[in-house]
């Protein structure tokens, strides 16, 4: 039987290895060992040793010419398996692909993970291209349309406990960075059935989002249509895009077993958005 000291050392090694994987996941390209060590808060010798172990397990690859690291085949297999085990992902995938193809814009699905949102699906149309996938990445809740929809499932007191005031970082001049103002915005989102985010997280970017509910009526995810502000054309197309994202959210919710009048409050859907 392993001693307590040995178990603690093993746990620490696992935690440090995961810190390196998190550091690699936070980037969009190959990384040097020194950069990963710095991001993970580790010494270079410790990081190098752990990276060699992760490489032997196929979790990461090391380019022989450059010496830089990227995720390996096992990491890709784990990511794919995790996505396929999500019922939201399974039910949303075709809807997201069809909507992105029809509008030519980005369509995203995310869930709440603690104090952040995490992307489950990301499909880009020709009007909103990206050189990387958002899948698995995180973003703040208060500064995104997806996040606003996900926060609808919490009471004002729960939101304040989850997001202390000092975490409401203003990313741009239009970011909502106070809880009273966020409460007002979320009340509006609930009334109209969709959220708008216009240059709150990044300049020149915008989205329209709607919540996704499961069979109990709980908000389990959200879907957004996103892209450059000029491509969305919110001034002329806001109602069109709102209708499209609400219908997509309704379709996914119904596939998850949601029915109108399910447990947690009034349904969010096309009829509500239209004022019926």
Coordinates of C-alpha atoms in Angstrom, one line a residue:
X1 CA 0.0 0.0 0.0
X2 CA 1.3 3.4 -0.9
X3 CA 2.3 5.7 1.9
X4 CA 0.4 9.0 2.5
X5 CA 3.5 10.9 1.4
X6 CA 3.7 8.8 -1.8
X7 CA 0.0 9.3 -2.6
X8 CA 0.4 13.1 -2.0
X9 CA 3.4 13.2 -4.4
X10 CA 1.5 11.3 -7.0
X11 CA -1.5 13.6 -6.7
X12 CA 0.7 16.6 -7.0
X13 CA 2.2 15.2 -10.2
X14 CA -1.2 14.6 -11.7
X15 CA -2.3 18.2 -10.8
X16 CA 0.9 19.6 -12.4
X17 CA 0.4 17.5 -15.5
X18 CA -3.2 18.8 -15.8
X19 CA -2.0 22.3 -15.3
X20 CA 0.2 21.9 -18.4
X21 CA -2.7 20.4 -20.4
X22 CA -4.8 23.4 -19.3
X23 CA -2.1 25.8 -20.4
X24 CA -1.9 24.1 -23.8
X25 CA -5.7 24.1 -24.2
X26 CA -5.8 27.9 -23.6
X27 CA -3.7 28.5 -26.8
X28 CA -4.5 28.3 -30.5
X29 CA -1.1 27.0 -31.7
X30 CA 2.0 25.0 -30.9
X31 CA 3.8 26.0 -27.7
X32 CA 7.3 25.9 -26.3
X33 CA 8.0 24.0 -23.1
X34 CA 9.1 27.3 -21.4
X35 CA 5.9 29.0 -22.2
X36 CA 3.8 26.1 -20.9
X37 CA 5.9 26.0 -17.8
X38 CA 5.3 29.7 -17.2
X39 CA 1.6 29.5 -17.8
X40 CA 1.3 26.5 -15.5
X41 CA 3.4 28.0 -12.8
X42 CA 6.0 25.3 -12.9
X43 CA 9.8 25.2 -13.2
X44 CA 11.2 24.3 -16.6
X45 CA 12.8 21.0 -15.5
X46 CA 9.5 19.8 -13.8
X47 CA 7.5 20.8 -16.8
X48 CA 9.9 19.1 -19.3
X49 CA 9.7 15.9 -17.3
X50 CA 5.9 15.9 -17.2
X51 CA 5.7 16.8 -20.8
X52 CA 7.8 13.8 -21.7
X53 CA 5.4 11.6 -19.7
X54 CA 2.3 13.1 -21.4
X55 CA 4.0 12.6 -24.8
X56 CA 4.6 8.9 -24.0
X57 CA 0.9 8.6 -23.2
X58 CA -0.1 10.2 -26.6
X59 CA -1.8 13.1 -24.8
X60 CA 0.6 15.5 -26.5
X61 CA 3.0 15.5 -29.5
X62 CA 6.4 17.2 -29.8
X63 CA 7.5 18.4 -33.1
X64 CA 11.0 17.1 -33.6
X65 CA 12.2 20.1 -35.7
X66 CA 10.8 22.9 -33.6
X67 CA 10.6 21.2 -30.2
X68 CA 7.1 22.7 -29.8
X69 CA 4.1 20.9 -28.3
X70 CA 0.6 20.3 -29.5
X71 CA -2.2 17.9 -28.4
X72 CA -1.8 14.3 -29.4
X73 CA -4.1 11.6 -30.7
X74 CA -5.4 10.5 -27.3
X75 CA -6.4 14.0 -26.4
X76 CA -8.3 14.3 -29.6
X77 CA -10.1 11.0 -29.0
X78 CA -11.0 12.1 -25.4
X79 CA -12.4 15.4 -26.7
X80 CA -14.5 13.7 -29.3
X81 CA -15.8 11.1 -26.8
X82 CA -16.7 13.8 -24.3
X83 CA -18.7 15.7 -26.9
X84 CA -20.5 12.6 -28.1
X85 CA -21.5 11.7 -24.6
X86 CA -23.3 15.1 -24.2
X87 CA -27.0 14.9 -25.1
X88 CA -27.1 18.6 -25.8
X89 CA -24.3 18.1 -28.4
X90 CA -26.0 15.2 -30.0
X91 CA -29.3 16.9 -30.3
X92 CA -27.9 20.3 -31.4
X93 CA -25.3 19.3 -33.9
X94 CA -27.5 19.1 -37.0
X95 CA -29.4 22.2 -36.1
X96 CA -26.2 24.2 -35.7
X97 CA -24.7 23.0 -38.9
X98 CA -27.9 23.8 -40.9
X99 CA -28.3 27.2 -39.4
X100 CA -24.7 28.2 -40.0
X101 CA -25.0 27.0 -43.6
X102 CA -28.2 28.9 -44.1
X103 CA -27.1 32.2 -42.6
X104 CA -23.4 32.1 -43.4
X105 CA -22.6 33.2 -39.8
X106 CA -21.2 31.5 -36.8
X107 CA -23.5 29.4 -34.7
X108 CA -22.4 28.3 -31.2
X109 CA -23.8 26.2 -28.3
X110 CA -22.4 26.5 -24.8
X111 CA -23.2 25.3 -21.3
X112 CA -22.3 26.9 -17.9
X113 CA -19.2 25.5 -16.2
X114 CA -18.9 27.2 -12.9
X115 CA -18.4 31.0 -13.4
X116 CA -17.8 30.7 -17.1
X117 CA -19.4 29.3 -20.2
X118 CA -17.9 26.5 -22.2
X119 CA -18.4 25.9 -25.9
X120 CA -19.9 22.5 -26.8
X121 CA -20.3 23.3 -30.5
X122 CA -18.9 25.9 -32.9
X123 CA -19.6 26.1 -36.6
X124 CA -18.5 29.0 -38.7
X125 CA -20.1 30.2 -42.0
X126 CA -18.3 32.1 -44.7
X127 CA -19.3 35.5 -43.3
X128 CA -17.8 34.7 -39.9
X129 CA -14.6 32.7 -40.5
X130 CA -12.2 31.7 -37.7
X131 CA -8.9 29.9 -38.0
X132 CA -9.6 27.9 -34.8
X133 CA -12.5 26.1 -33.1
X134 CA -14.1 27.4 -30.0
X135 CA -15.1 24.0 -28.8
X136 CA -14.0 23.4 -25.3
X137 CA -12.9 27.0 -24.8
X138 CA -14.4 29.3 -22.1
X139 CA -15.7 32.8 -22.0
X140 CA -17.1 35.1 -19.3
X141 CA -20.9 34.9 -18.6
X142 CA -21.6 38.6 -18.1
X143 CA -20.1 39.8 -21.3
X144 CA -21.7 37.4 -23.8
X145 CA -25.1 36.7 -25.2
X146 CA -24.7 33.0 -24.4
X147 CA -23.7 33.8 -20.9
X148 CA -26.7 36.1 -20.3
X149 CA -29.0 33.2 -21.4
X150 CA -27.2 30.8 -19.1
X151 CA -27.5 33.2 -16.1
X152 CA -31.3 33.2 -16.5
X153 CA -31.3 30.0 -14.6
X154 CA -30.0 31.7 -11.4
X155 CA -31.6 34.1 -9.0
X156 CA -30.1 37.5 -8.5
X157 CA -28.6 36.3 -5.2
X158 CA -27.1 33.2 -6.8
X159 CA -25.6 35.4 -9.6
X160 CA -23.9 37.6 -7.1
X161 CA -22.5 34.6 -5.2
X162 CA -21.3 33.1 -8.5
X163 CA -19.9 36.3 -9.9
X164 CA -18.6 38.7 -7.2
X165 CA -18.6 42.3 -8.3
X166 CA -14.8 42.4 -8.9
X167 CA -15.2 39.6 -11.5
X168 CA -17.5 41.6 -13.7
X169 CA -14.6 42.8 -15.8
X170 CA -15.3 45.5 -18.4
X171 CA -13.8 44.2 -21.6
X172 CA -15.0 47.2 -23.6
X173 CA -16.8 50.4 -22.9
X174 CA -20.2 48.6 -23.4
X175 CA -19.6 45.6 -21.1
X176 CA -22.2 45.4 -18.4
X177 CA -20.0 45.5 -15.3
X178 CA -22.5 46.0 -12.4
X179 CA -25.0 43.6 -11.0
X180 CA -28.0 46.0 -10.9
X181 CA -27.5 46.7 -14.6
X182 CA -27.1 43.0 -15.3
X183 CA -30.3 42.3 -13.5
X184 CA -32.1 44.8 -15.7
X185 CA -30.6 43.2 -18.8
X186 CA -31.5 39.7 -17.9
X187 CA -35.1 40.7 -17.1
X188 CA -35.3 42.1 -20.7
X189 CA -33.8 38.9 -22.1
X190 CA -36.4 36.9 -20.2
X191 CA -39.3 39.1 -21.5
X192 CA -38.2 39.0 -25.2
X193 CA -36.8 35.4 -25.3
X194 CA -33.4 36.2 -26.6
X195 CA -30.2 38.1 -25.7
X196 CA -28.2 40.6 -27.7
X197 CA -24.5 41.1 -27.2
X198 CA -23.0 44.0 -29.2
X199 CA -19.2 44.6 -28.7
X200 CA -19.4 43.7 -25.0
X201 CA -16.6 41.1 -25.1
X202 CA -14.6 42.3 -28.2
X203 CA -14.9 45.3 -30.5
X204 CA -16.4 44.6 -33.9
X205 CA -18.2 41.4 -32.7
X206 CA -21.8 40.7 -31.9
X207 CA -24.3 37.9 -31.3
X208 CA -27.9 37.0 -30.8
X209 CA -28.6 34.1 -28.3
X210 CA -31.4 32.1 -26.8
X211 CA -31.6 29.6 -23.9
X212 CA -32.0 25.8 -24.3
X213 CA -34.1 23.9 -21.8
X214 CA -34.3 20.2 -20.9
X215 CA -37.4 18.2 -20.1
X216 CA -37.7 19.7 -16.5
X217 CA -37.6 23.3 -17.9
X218 CA -34.1 24.0 -16.6
X219 CA -31.7 26.0 -18.8
X220 CA -29.0 23.5 -19.6
X221 CA -27.3 25.4 -22.5
X222 CA -27.7 28.3 -24.9
X223 CA -27.3 28.8 -28.7
X224 CA -26.0 31.9 -30.5
X225 CA -25.6 33.3 -33.9
X226 CA -22.4 35.3 -34.0
X227 CA -20.0 37.1 -36.3
X228 CA -18.5 40.5 -37.2
X229 CA -20.9 43.3 -36.3
X230 CA -21.0 44.3 -40.0
X231 CA -22.0 40.8 -41.1
X232 CA -24.8 40.4 -38.6
X233 CA -26.4 43.8 -39.5
X234 CA -28.3 44.0 -36.2
X235 CA -29.8 47.3 -37.1
X236 CA -31.8 45.7 -40.0
X237 CA -31.8 42.0 -39.1
X238 CA -32.2 41.8 -35.3
X239 CA -35.8 40.4 -35.4
X240 CA -34.9 38.0 -38.2
X241 CA -31.9 36.7 -36.3
X242 CA -33.8 36.6 -33.1
X243 CA -36.5 34.5 -34.7
X244 CA -33.9 32.1 -36.2
X245 CA -32.0 31.6 -32.9
X246 CA -35.2 31.2 -30.9
X247 CA -36.6 28.6 -33.3
X248 CA -33.2 26.7 -33.2
X249 CA -33.3 26.8 -29.4
X250 CA -36.9 25.6 -29.3
X251 CA -36.0 22.7 -31.7
X252 CA -33.1 21.5 -29.5
X253 CA -35.1 22.0 -26.3
X254 CA -38.0 19.8 -27.7
X255 CA -35.5 17.2 -28.7
X256 CA -34.3 17.2 -25.1
X257 CA -37.8 16.5 -23.9
X258 CA -38.9 20.1 -23.1
X259 CA -42.6 20.9 -23.4
X260 CA -44.4 24.2 -23.2
X261 CA -45.3 24.9 -19.6
X262 CA -42.6 22.7 -18.1
X263 CA -41.6 23.3 -14.5
X264 CA -39.4 26.3 -14.2
X265 CA -41.3 29.4 -15.4
X266 CA -42.8 30.5 -18.6
X267 CA -41.4 29.0 -21.8
X268 CA -39.0 30.9 -23.9
X269 CA -40.0 30.5 -27.5
X270 CA -41.1 32.1 -30.8
X271 CA -44.6 32.8 -29.6
X272 CA -43.4 34.6 -26.5
X273 CA -40.9 36.6 -28.5
X274 CA -43.6 37.7 -30.9
X275 CA -45.7 38.9 -27.9
X276 CA -48.4 36.2 -28.2

